[in-house]
DNA sequence: CCCGGATCCAACTGCAACGTTGGTGTTGGC
DNA sequence: GCCAACACCAACGTTGCAGTTGGATCCGGG
């Protein structure tokens, strides 16, 4: 088996994922990707076009994976916590993803590759939230999109800004006790945000009404 | 006024801040900095050594400014919301700083400049939270450091991952109505996280006790 | 007027990375 | 066994940027 096209592509992909996550689109060199994948630089161009296309391919595929791995089904507020916890777990298991998203955000110049497809994907999640809100399963104070976003933020920022997490908590994600502790905090916070109000409803502008 | 050394340095500094914030350390060229500052490239080397020294100088100085910008005083759960809102405002008002910090985080290789000083700063905030928890002003389920972190995450992720915010909410931060909407969501969520439990306490592991 | 320091400028070296190309070896169909 | 297509690779041309240098220019003070 001298030719292993799929294997070669996969190795390029994996090497690219690591390199991009570590150094970002600008800091990454095609040569290092090739070295890491143990193939010739030219193969990269042959299979993926150029560096930016490779970056797009990687980020898109990784986002597809997380979307598939962490579905969102809501029957109660605790489900939102569960979603947050699983997102947290996924981020921890795939620290490269959080960094990719950040690199993408920093390079953001008004729009992003596959923006339309990805928008649809988020719209689906927002729809699930909206449905749960209408069924009064969860708090309906927040805009569904904002609620989703905030929950993702809670789960993702740990790996997005590890230096802040480290300075605050004093320890490292690699400490699994600390990781469990963090996860619990994320789940708890997400539940609190989603929990339906009991007596009165506190609106985002600070006023409170009774329903 | 042919000689305005301080002025020249300052113009280099400001140009560097903008360029670094926009393109990151790798994506920035000394030439563009010089053009923007309307000085010769050679001046940059004369005053700041080289590009990486200039970057360090900029980030360090900007972080000094951040330090005292958003104090944290807690007398009730709403104060935590207030803190979140002000952090959000700060991020929005100083997008350059937010991006610099992110770039720093991405380049993070185990520790960060001024890490000790900044750790103290966060410790102070955590202490304020701990005191408020002991006085039963806010929920004491969460570790103080984690609570702070989560609130910062809520406030910061918008500018950290603007592409996701855009895909979810469909509009842009520059739309000030949307910005206000987002801010309200952040404040609300932070309050919910900090709000003291009424009847029972739901622990992060999912169990519930009555106090 | 002349000196010394600040600034500007253009050209240069050196290098690193992008993306390409021509050639070599490999495979599978005929 | 031959050949066309394909995988692989080394070397190349090009570009863009970092950082340097030598000199021209400008300015204030003596």
Short mmCIF file of C-alpha atoms (C1' of nucleotides) in Angstrom, two decimals:
data_model
loop_
_atom_site.label_atom_id
_atom_site.label_comp_id
_atom_site.label_asym_id
_atom_site.label_seq_id
_atom_site.Cartn_x
_atom_site.Cartn_y
_atom_site.Cartn_z
CA UNK A 1 0.00 0.00 0.00
CA UNK A 2 2.32 2.70 -1.19
CA UNK A 3 -0.60 5.05 -1.76
CA UNK A 4 -2.85 5.83 1.04
CA UNK A 5 -4.67 8.87 -0.19
CA UNK A 6 -7.25 9.00 2.55
CA UNK A 7 -4.60 8.36 5.16
CA UNK A 8 -2.43 11.11 3.77
CA UNK A 9 -5.30 13.55 3.72
CA UNK A 10 -6.18 12.63 7.25
CA UNK A 11 -2.64 13.08 8.46
CA UNK A 12 -2.45 16.48 6.81
CA UNK A 13 -5.74 17.37 8.40
CA UNK A 14 -4.66 16.34 11.87
CA UNK A 15 -1.34 18.07 11.59
CA UNK A 16 -3.06 21.20 10.33
CA UNK A 17 -5.52 21.12 13.20
CA UNK A 18 -2.73 21.03 15.74
CA UNK A 19 -0.60 23.62 14.05
CA UNK A 20 -3.43 26.05 13.40
CA UNK A 21 -4.72 25.71 16.92
CA UNK A 22 -1.29 26.35 18.33
CA UNK A 23 -0.02 29.13 16.10
CA UNK A 24 -3.06 30.53 14.33
CA UNK A 25 -3.53 31.05 10.61
CA UNK A 26 -0.68 33.54 10.31
CA UNK A 27 1.77 31.85 12.62
CA UNK A 28 1.37 28.46 11.01
CA UNK A 29 3.60 27.45 8.12
CA UNK A 30 2.66 24.89 5.54
CA UNK A 31 6.10 23.45 5.92
CA UNK A 32 5.60 22.64 9.58
CA UNK A 33 2.25 21.04 8.80
CA UNK A 34 3.96 18.89 6.20
CA UNK A 35 6.77 17.94 8.53
CA UNK A 36 4.34 17.00 11.25
CA UNK A 37 2.25 14.96 8.84
CA UNK A 38 5.41 13.42 7.47
CA UNK A 39 4.53 14.24 3.91
CA UNK A 40 5.73 16.69 1.32
CA UNK A 41 4.55 20.25 1.39
CA UNK A 42 3.24 19.98 -2.12
CA UNK A 43 0.68 17.38 -1.05
CA UNK A 44 -1.03 20.02 1.02
CA UNK A 45 -1.53 22.25 -1.98
CA UNK A 46 -2.64 19.31 -4.07
CA UNK A 47 -5.32 18.20 -1.63
CA UNK A 48 -6.45 21.40 -0.01
CA UNK A 49 -5.70 24.23 -2.42
CA UNK A 50 -3.86 26.65 -0.21
CA UNK A 51 -3.33 27.48 3.41
CA UNK A 52 -6.47 29.49 3.94
CA UNK A 53 -8.63 26.85 2.30
CA UNK A 54 -7.07 24.28 4.56
CA UNK A 55 -7.86 26.42 7.56
CA UNK A 56 -11.47 26.74 6.48
CA UNK A 57 -11.74 23.02 5.91
CA UNK A 58 -10.40 22.29 9.36
CA UNK A 59 -12.54 24.73 11.28
CA UNK A 60 -15.67 23.78 9.44
CA UNK A 61 -15.18 20.12 10.01
CA UNK A 62 -14.39 20.56 13.68
CA UNK A 63 -17.52 22.63 14.18
CA UNK A 64 -19.57 19.97 12.47
CA UNK A 65 -18.16 17.46 14.90
CA UNK A 66 -19.06 19.40 18.02
CA UNK A 67 -22.52 20.11 16.71
CA UNK A 68 -23.05 16.41 16.14
CA UNK A 69 -21.48 15.44 19.45
CA UNK A 70 -23.46 17.86 21.59
CA UNK A 71 -27.07 18.00 20.52
CA UNK A 72 -29.53 20.26 22.27
CA UNK A 73 -32.86 18.86 23.42
CA UNK A 74 -34.74 20.70 26.08
CA UNK A 75 -37.42 19.26 28.32
CA UNK A 76 -36.50 21.26 31.41
CA UNK A 77 -34.01 23.80 32.71
CA UNK A 78 -31.65 21.04 33.79
CA UNK A 79 -31.27 20.08 30.14
CA UNK A 80 -29.68 23.43 29.49
CA UNK A 81 -27.22 22.68 32.26
CA UNK A 82 -26.60 19.33 30.69
CA UNK A 83 -25.92 20.97 27.35
CA UNK A 84 -23.47 23.34 29.00
CA UNK A 85 -21.74 20.48 30.77
CA UNK A 86 -21.37 18.49 27.62
CA UNK A 87 -20.09 21.48 25.72
CA UNK A 88 -17.58 22.01 28.50
CA UNK A 89 -16.53 18.36 28.32
CA UNK A 90 -16.15 18.54 24.59
CA UNK A 91 -14.06 21.67 24.80
CA UNK A 92 -11.87 20.07 27.40
CA UNK A 93 -11.43 16.95 25.33
CA UNK A 94 -10.73 19.04 22.24
CA UNK A 95 -8.89 22.12 23.41
CA UNK A 96 -7.82 22.81 19.85
CA UNK A 97 -11.36 23.70 18.87
CA UNK A 98 -11.74 26.59 21.26
CA UNK A 99 -8.50 28.07 20.05
CA UNK A 100 -9.48 27.65 16.41
CA UNK A 101 -12.67 29.54 17.01
CA UNK A 102 -10.76 32.32 18.73
CA UNK A 103 -8.23 32.59 15.95
CA UNK A 104 -11.08 32.79 13.55
CA UNK A 105 -12.75 35.48 15.61
CA UNK A 106 -9.58 37.54 15.75
CA UNK A 107 -9.05 37.26 12.03
CA UNK A 108 -12.70 38.10 11.54
CA UNK A 109 -13.12 40.73 8.89
CA UNK A 110 -16.86 40.95 8.72
CA UNK A 111 -17.71 37.47 7.67
CA UNK A 112 -16.41 33.99 7.96
CA UNK A 113 -16.30 30.99 5.69
CA UNK A 114 -19.45 28.89 5.66
CA UNK A 115 -21.13 31.61 7.58
CA UNK A 116 -24.51 30.81 6.10
CA UNK A 117 -24.43 27.12 6.89
CA UNK A 118 -23.20 27.76 10.36
CA UNK A 119 -25.82 30.40 10.94
CA UNK A 120 -28.49 27.85 10.12
CA UNK A 121 -26.99 25.50 12.62
CA UNK A 122 -27.19 28.04 15.41
CA UNK A 123 -30.66 29.01 14.31
CA UNK A 124 -31.70 25.41 14.90
CA UNK A 125 -30.47 25.56 18.45
CA UNK A 126 -32.15 28.89 19.04
CA UNK A 127 -35.38 27.39 17.77
CA UNK A 128 -35.16 24.60 20.31
CA UNK A 129 -34.74 27.18 23.04
CA UNK A 130 -37.64 29.25 21.76
CA UNK A 131 -39.89 26.19 21.76
CA UNK A 132 -38.92 25.33 25.31
CA UNK A 133 -39.61 28.91 26.35
CA UNK A 134 -43.06 28.88 24.80
CA UNK A 135 -43.81 25.62 26.58
CA UNK A 136 -42.73 27.38 29.79
CA UNK A 137 -40.12 24.73 30.40
CA UNK A 138 -37.47 27.38 30.88
CA UNK A 139 -37.24 31.07 31.59
CA UNK A 140 -38.35 33.21 28.68
CA UNK A 141 -36.76 36.46 29.73
CA UNK A 142 -33.80 36.12 27.44
CA UNK A 143 -33.72 36.14 23.70
CA UNK A 144 -33.19 32.50 22.64
CA UNK A 145 -30.08 33.36 20.66
CA UNK A 146 -28.62 35.24 23.58
CA UNK A 147 -29.34 32.42 25.96
CA UNK A 148 -27.53 29.96 23.70
CA UNK A 149 -24.65 32.31 23.31
CA UNK A 150 -24.26 32.86 27.01
CA UNK A 151 -24.30 29.16 27.72
CA UNK A 152 -21.65 28.58 25.09
CA UNK A 153 -19.64 31.39 26.62
CA UNK A 154 -19.80 29.82 30.06
CA UNK A 155 -18.58 26.55 28.67
CA UNK A 156 -15.97 27.80 26.26
CA UNK A 157 -14.23 30.68 27.93
CA UNK A 158 -12.18 28.37 30.12
CA UNK A 159 -10.23 27.10 27.20
CA UNK A 160 -10.50 30.38 25.34
CA UNK A 161 -8.78 32.39 28.04
CA UNK A 162 -6.79 29.82 29.96
CA UNK A 163 -4.50 32.45 31.39
CA UNK A 164 -7.43 34.11 33.14
CA UNK A 165 -8.79 30.80 34.37
CA UNK A 166 -5.37 29.98 35.73
CA UNK A 167 -4.87 33.32 37.45
CA UNK A 168 -8.29 33.06 39.07
CA UNK A 169 -8.49 29.47 40.12
CA UNK A 170 -4.80 29.04 40.76
CA UNK A 171 -4.72 25.66 39.15
CA UNK A 172 -4.75 24.10 35.77
CA UNK A 173 -7.30 22.27 33.63
CA UNK A 174 -5.04 19.28 33.59
CA UNK A 175 -5.86 18.82 37.25
CA UNK A 176 -8.92 16.65 36.84
CA UNK A 177 -10.39 17.54 40.22
CA UNK A 178 -10.31 21.19 39.23
CA UNK A 179 -11.81 20.31 35.88
CA UNK A 180 -14.72 18.53 37.54
CA UNK A 181 -15.16 21.49 39.83
CA UNK A 182 -15.26 23.86 36.89
CA UNK A 183 -17.70 21.68 35.04
CA UNK A 184 -20.05 21.64 38.00
CA UNK A 185 -19.89 25.42 38.16
CA UNK A 186 -20.73 25.70 34.48
CA UNK A 187 -23.68 23.34 34.75
CA UNK A 188 -24.98 25.12 37.81
CA UNK A 189 -24.69 28.53 36.22
CA UNK A 190 -26.40 27.43 33.02
CA UNK A 191 -29.29 26.00 35.01
CA UNK A 192 -29.66 29.19 36.94
CA UNK A 193 -29.85 31.17 33.76
CA UNK A 194 -32.44 28.85 32.26
CA UNK A 195 -34.46 28.22 35.40
CA UNK A 196 -38.04 29.46 35.12
CA UNK A 197 -38.91 32.29 37.47
CA UNK A 198 -41.13 31.33 40.41
CA UNK A 199 -42.83 34.33 41.94
CA UNK A 200 -41.99 37.24 39.72
CA UNK A 201 -40.12 37.78 36.53
CA UNK A 202 -37.04 39.92 36.61
CA UNK A 203 -36.60 41.58 33.29
CA UNK A 204 -33.23 42.34 31.81
CA UNK A 205 -33.74 46.02 32.33
CA UNK A 206 -33.95 45.43 36.07
CA UNK A 207 -37.67 45.78 36.60
CA UNK A 208 -39.71 43.01 38.13
CA UNK A 209 -43.22 41.98 37.30
CA UNK A 210 -45.53 39.35 38.66
CA UNK A 211 -47.08 36.95 36.22
CA UNK B 1 8.70 71.49 15.98
CA UNK B 2 10.98 69.15 14.15
CA UNK B 3 11.94 67.34 17.34
CA UNK B 4 9.14 65.87 19.26
CA UNK B 5 10.66 62.71 20.61
CA UNK B 6 7.92 61.95 23.07
CA UNK B 7 5.30 62.73 20.50
CA UNK B 8 6.97 60.46 18.00
CA UNK B 9 7.18 57.64 20.50
CA UNK B 10 3.57 58.11 21.40
CA UNK B 11 2.46 58.05 17.80
CA UNK B 12 4.40 54.87 17.23
CA UNK B 13 2.82 53.42 20.34
CA UNK B 14 -0.70 54.28 19.30
CA UNK B 15 -0.22 53.03 15.80
CA UNK B 16 1.26 49.82 17.18
CA UNK B 17 -1.66 49.35 19.53
CA UNK B 18 -4.14 49.58 16.69
CA UNK B 19 -2.19 47.41 14.32
CA UNK B 20 -1.41 44.72 16.87
CA UNK B 21 -5.00 44.65 18.05
CA UNK B 22 -6.24 44.31 14.53
CA UNK B 23 -3.76 41.88 13.04
CA UNK B 24 -1.99 40.29 15.97
CA UNK B 25 1.74 40.01 16.51
CA UNK B 26 2.29 37.85 13.45
CA UNK B 27 -0.04 39.64 11.09
CA UNK B 28 1.29 43.09 11.90
CA UNK B 29 4.13 44.59 9.88
CA UNK B 30 6.45 47.25 11.16
CA UNK B 31 5.98 49.03 7.90
CA UNK B 32 2.26 49.44 8.43
CA UNK B 33 2.87 50.72 11.94
CA UNK B 34 5.27 53.28 10.56
CA UNK B 35 2.87 54.35 7.83
CA UNK B 36 0.06 54.74 10.30
CA UNK B 37 2.24 56.72 12.68
CA UNK B 38 3.49 58.74 9.73
CA UNK B 39 7.09 58.17 10.63
CA UNK B 40 9.89 56.16 9.15
CA UNK B 41 10.20 52.49 9.88
CA UNK B 42 13.66 53.06 11.17
CA UNK B 43 12.33 55.15 14.06
CA UNK B 44 10.51 52.13 15.43
CA UNK B 45 13.71 50.17 15.72
CA UNK B 46 15.46 53.15 17.18
CA UNK B 47 12.94 53.64 19.96
CA UNK B 48 11.60 50.19 20.68
CA UNK B 49 14.26 47.72 19.65
CA UNK B 50 12.28 45.30 17.53
CA UNK B 51 8.74 44.20 16.82
CA UNK B 52 8.36 41.76 19.68
CA UNK B 53 9.72 44.27 22.19
CA UNK B 54 7.24 46.78 20.90
CA UNK B 55 4.43 44.29 21.33
CA UNK B 56 5.47 43.58 24.91
CA UNK B 57 5.69 47.27 25.66
CA UNK B 58 2.20 47.84 24.31
CA UNK B 59 0.47 44.97 26.01
CA UNK B 60 2.10 45.60 29.33
CA UNK B 61 1.20 49.25 29.35
CA UNK B 62 -2.38 48.59 28.28
CA UNK B 63 -2.85 46.00 31.00
CA UNK B 64 -1.78 48.54 33.55
CA UNK B 65 -4.66 50.68 32.37
CA UNK B 66 -7.16 47.83 32.57
CA UNK B 67 -6.32 47.07 36.16
CA UNK B 68 -8.29 49.73 37.99
CA UNK B 69 -10.93 50.25 35.33
CA UNK B 70 -13.69 47.98 36.64
CA UNK B 71 -13.87 47.76 40.42
CA UNK B 72 -16.06 45.20 42.15
CA UNK B 73 -18.11 46.07 45.23
CA UNK B 74 -20.88 43.74 46.26
CA UNK B 75 -23.81 44.54 48.48
CA UNK B 76 -26.36 42.37 46.73
CA UNK B 77 -26.78 40.05 43.76
CA UNK B 78 -27.66 42.96 41.52
CA UNK B 79 -24.16 44.32 42.07
CA UNK B 80 -22.78 41.26 40.37
CA UNK B 81 -25.01 42.05 37.43
CA UNK B 82 -23.72 45.58 37.54
CA UNK B 83 -20.16 44.32 37.49
CA UNK B 84 -20.97 42.14 34.48
CA UNK B 85 -22.57 45.04 32.69
CA UNK B 86 -19.61 47.30 33.31
CA UNK B 87 -17.20 44.65 32.18
CA UNK B 88 -19.28 44.29 29.04
CA UNK B 89 -19.22 48.05 28.52
CA UNK B 90 -15.52 48.16 29.03
CA UNK B 91 -14.92 45.45 26.46
CA UNK B 92 -17.11 47.27 24.02
CA UNK B 93 -15.46 50.60 24.62
CA UNK B 94 -11.95 49.19 24.32
CA UNK B 95 -12.10 46.50 21.68
CA UNK B 96 -8.37 46.87 21.08
CA UNK B 97 -7.54 45.87 24.62
CA UNK B 98 -9.87 42.93 24.53
CA UNK B 99 -8.25 41.69 21.39
CA UNK B 100 -4.76 42.20 22.73
CA UNK B 101 -5.58 40.09 25.75
CA UNK B 102 -6.99 37.40 23.53
CA UNK B 103 -3.91 37.35 21.41
CA UNK B 104 -1.89 37.10 24.52
CA UNK B 105 -3.99 34.16 25.64
CA UNK B 106 -3.54 32.40 22.35
CA UNK B 107 0.19 32.89 22.47
CA UNK B 108 0.03 31.61 26.02
CA UNK B 109 2.83 29.23 26.68
CA UNK B 110 2.38 28.51 30.35
CA UNK B 111 2.62 31.97 31.79
CA UNK B 112 2.01 35.54 30.87
CA UNK B 113 3.66 38.88 31.53
CA UNK B 114 2.88 40.35 34.92
CA UNK B 115 1.08 37.17 35.84
CA UNK B 116 1.76 37.64 39.55
CA UNK B 117 0.41 41.16 39.75
CA UNK B 118 -2.64 40.25 37.77
CA UNK B 119 -3.26 37.17 39.89
CA UNK B 120 -3.36 39.39 42.97
CA UNK B 121 -5.89 41.56 41.26
CA UNK B 122 -8.22 38.67 40.58
CA UNK B 123 -7.66 37.36 44.09
CA UNK B 124 -8.96 40.67 45.39
CA UNK B 125 -12.14 40.30 43.37
CA UNK B 126 -12.59 36.73 44.54
CA UNK B 127 -12.23 37.93 48.10
CA UNK B 128 -15.02 40.42 47.61
CA UNK B 129 -17.23 37.63 46.33
CA UNK B 130 -16.33 35.35 49.23
CA UNK B 131 -17.21 38.08 51.73
CA UNK B 132 -20.54 38.67 50.05
CA UNK B 133 -21.24 34.97 50.14
CA UNK B 134 -20.50 34.71 53.83
CA UNK B 135 -22.78 37.63 54.49
CA UNK B 136 -25.45 35.70 52.54
CA UNK B 137 -25.81 38.58 50.13
CA UNK B 138 -25.38 36.26 47.20
CA UNK B 139 -25.53 32.58 46.46
CA UNK B 140 -22.67 30.63 47.99
CA UNK B 141 -22.92 27.50 45.89
CA UNK B 142 -20.12 28.47 43.59
CA UNK B 143 -16.48 28.88 44.34
CA UNK B 144 -15.82 32.64 44.38
CA UNK B 145 -13.12 32.39 41.73
CA UNK B 146 -15.41 30.39 39.50
CA UNK B 147 -18.23 32.83 39.91
CA UNK B 148 -15.98 35.71 38.90
CA UNK B 149 -14.69 33.78 35.97
CA UNK B 150 -18.14 32.89 34.71
CA UNK B 151 -19.28 36.47 34.93
CA UNK B 152 -16.23 37.60 33.00
CA UNK B 153 -16.95 34.90 30.44
CA UNK B 154 -20.51 36.13 29.97
CA UNK B 155 -19.28 39.65 29.42
CA UNK B 156 -16.23 38.95 27.32
CA UNK B 157 -17.13 36.18 24.94
CA UNK B 158 -19.06 38.56 22.74
CA UNK B 159 -15.93 40.36 21.69
CA UNK B 160 -13.83 37.23 21.89
CA UNK B 161 -15.93 35.33 19.39
CA UNK B 162 -17.75 38.05 17.47
CA UNK B 163 -18.39 35.72 14.57
CA UNK B 164 -20.46 33.42 16.77
CA UNK B 165 -22.31 36.32 18.30
CA UNK B 166 -23.09 37.54 14.82
CA UNK B 167 -24.23 34.17 13.52
CA UNK B 168 -26.49 33.70 16.50
CA UNK B 169 -27.99 37.11 16.92
CA UNK B 170 -27.96 38.02 13.26
CA UNK B 171 -26.64 41.49 13.86
CA UNK B 172 -23.55 43.33 14.82
CA UNK B 173 -22.19 45.02 17.95
CA UNK B 174 -22.02 48.25 16.08
CA UNK B 175 -25.79 48.22 16.11
CA UNK B 176 -26.25 49.99 19.40
CA UNK B 177 -29.73 48.59 19.97
CA UNK B 178 -28.34 45.10 19.70
CA UNK B 179 -25.49 46.09 22.00
CA UNK B 180 -27.93 47.27 24.64
CA UNK B 181 -29.90 44.08 24.22
CA UNK B 182 -26.78 42.01 24.72
CA UNK B 183 -25.76 44.00 27.73
CA UNK B 184 -29.14 43.46 29.32
CA UNK B 185 -28.84 39.73 28.73
CA UNK B 186 -25.43 39.67 30.35
CA UNK B 187 -26.61 41.61 33.38
CA UNK B 188 -29.64 39.39 33.76
CA UNK B 189 -27.64 36.20 33.49
CA UNK B 190 -25.03 37.38 35.98
CA UNK B 191 -27.76 38.24 38.46
CA UNK B 192 -29.34 34.87 38.07
CA UNK B 193 -26.07 33.18 38.77
CA UNK B 194 -25.44 35.28 41.85
CA UNK B 195 -28.99 35.33 43.16
CA UNK B 196 -29.36 33.69 46.58
CA UNK B 197 -31.44 30.55 46.61
CA UNK B 198 -34.88 30.90 48.22
CA UNK B 199 -36.27 27.58 49.34
CA UNK B 200 -33.56 25.03 48.73
CA UNK B 201 -30.04 25.08 47.50
CA UNK B 202 -29.24 23.32 44.33
CA UNK B 203 -25.68 22.15 44.40
CA UNK B 204 -23.51 22.01 41.33
CA UNK B 205 -23.58 18.22 41.41
CA UNK B 206 -27.31 18.32 40.93
CA UNK B 207 -28.47 17.47 44.43
CA UNK B 208 -30.77 19.78 46.36
CA UNK B 209 -30.80 20.50 50.05
CA UNK B 210 -32.96 22.68 52.22
CA UNK B 211 -31.26 25.29 54.40
"C1'" DC C 1 27.70 80.13 10.86
"C1'" DC C 2 28.51 75.76 12.58
"C1'" DC C 3 27.86 71.76 15.42
"C1'" DG C 4 25.27 67.92 17.31
"C1'" DG C 5 21.35 65.48 17.75
"C1'" DA C 6 16.67 64.29 15.73
"C1'" DT C 7 14.41 62.85 11.79
"C1'" DC C 8 13.76 61.11 7.22
"C1'" DC C 9 14.66 58.20 3.35
"C1'" DA C 10 16.07 54.80 0.14
"C1'" DA C 11 18.48 50.97 -0.66
"C1'" DC C 12 20.37 46.65 0.95
"C1'" DT C 13 20.96 42.04 3.15
"C1'" DG C 14 19.04 38.09 4.75
"C1'" DC C 15 15.63 35.02 5.51
"C1'" DA C 16 11.46 32.52 5.76
"C1'" DA C 17 7.48 31.09 3.73
"C1'" DC C 18 4.29 30.66 -0.20
"C1'" DG C 19 3.00 28.32 -4.04
"C1'" DT C 20 4.87 25.92 -8.48
"C1'" DT C 21 7.15 22.86 -11.51
"C1'" DG C 22 9.64 19.22 -13.56
"C1'" DG C 23 11.15 14.92 -12.76
"C1'" DT C 24 11.09 10.26 -10.45
"C1'" DG C 25 8.91 6.36 -8.93
"C1'" DT C 26 4.40 3.52 -8.52
"C1'" DT C 27 0.10 1.53 -9.80
"C1'" DG C 28 -3.38 -0.67 -12.45
"C1'" DG C 29 -5.68 -1.43 -16.94
"C1'" DC C 30 -4.94 -3.26 -21.48
"C1'" DG D 1 5.15 -5.60 -20.75
"C1'" DC D 2 3.64 -1.01 -21.82
"C1'" DC D 3 1.69 3.28 -20.84
"C1'" DA D 4 -1.19 6.64 -18.91
"C1'" DA D 5 -2.42 8.40 -14.64
"C1'" DC D 6 -1.23 9.29 -10.27
"C1'" DA D 7 1.54 9.94 -5.78
"C1'" DC D 8 5.56 11.74 -4.25
"C1'" DC D 9 9.52 14.81 -3.76
"C1'" DA D 10 13.39 18.15 -4.29
"C1'" DA D 11 14.45 22.28 -5.97
"C1'" DC D 12 13.08 26.58 -7.65
"C1'" DG D 13 11.35 31.47 -8.35
"C1'" DT D 14 8.96 34.92 -6.01
"C1'" DT D 15 7.39 37.72 -2.59
"C1'" DG D 16 7.14 40.05 1.62
"C1'" DC D 17 9.00 41.40 5.70
"C1'" DA D 18 12.66 42.10 9.42
"C1'" DG D 19 16.15 44.68 10.69
"C1'" DT D 20 20.45 47.61 9.13
"C1'" DT D 21 23.09 51.17 7.17
"C1'" DG D 22 24.79 55.47 5.11
"C1'" DG D 23 23.71 59.56 4.04
"C1'" DA D 24 20.57 63.74 3.39
"C1'" DT D 25 17.91 67.05 5.93
"C1'" DC D 26 16.26 69.77 9.52
"C1'" DC D 27 16.60 72.24 13.75
"C1'" DG D 28 18.23 74.62 18.08
"C1'" DG D 29 22.06 76.53 20.58
"C1'" DG D 30 26.59 78.55 20.92
#
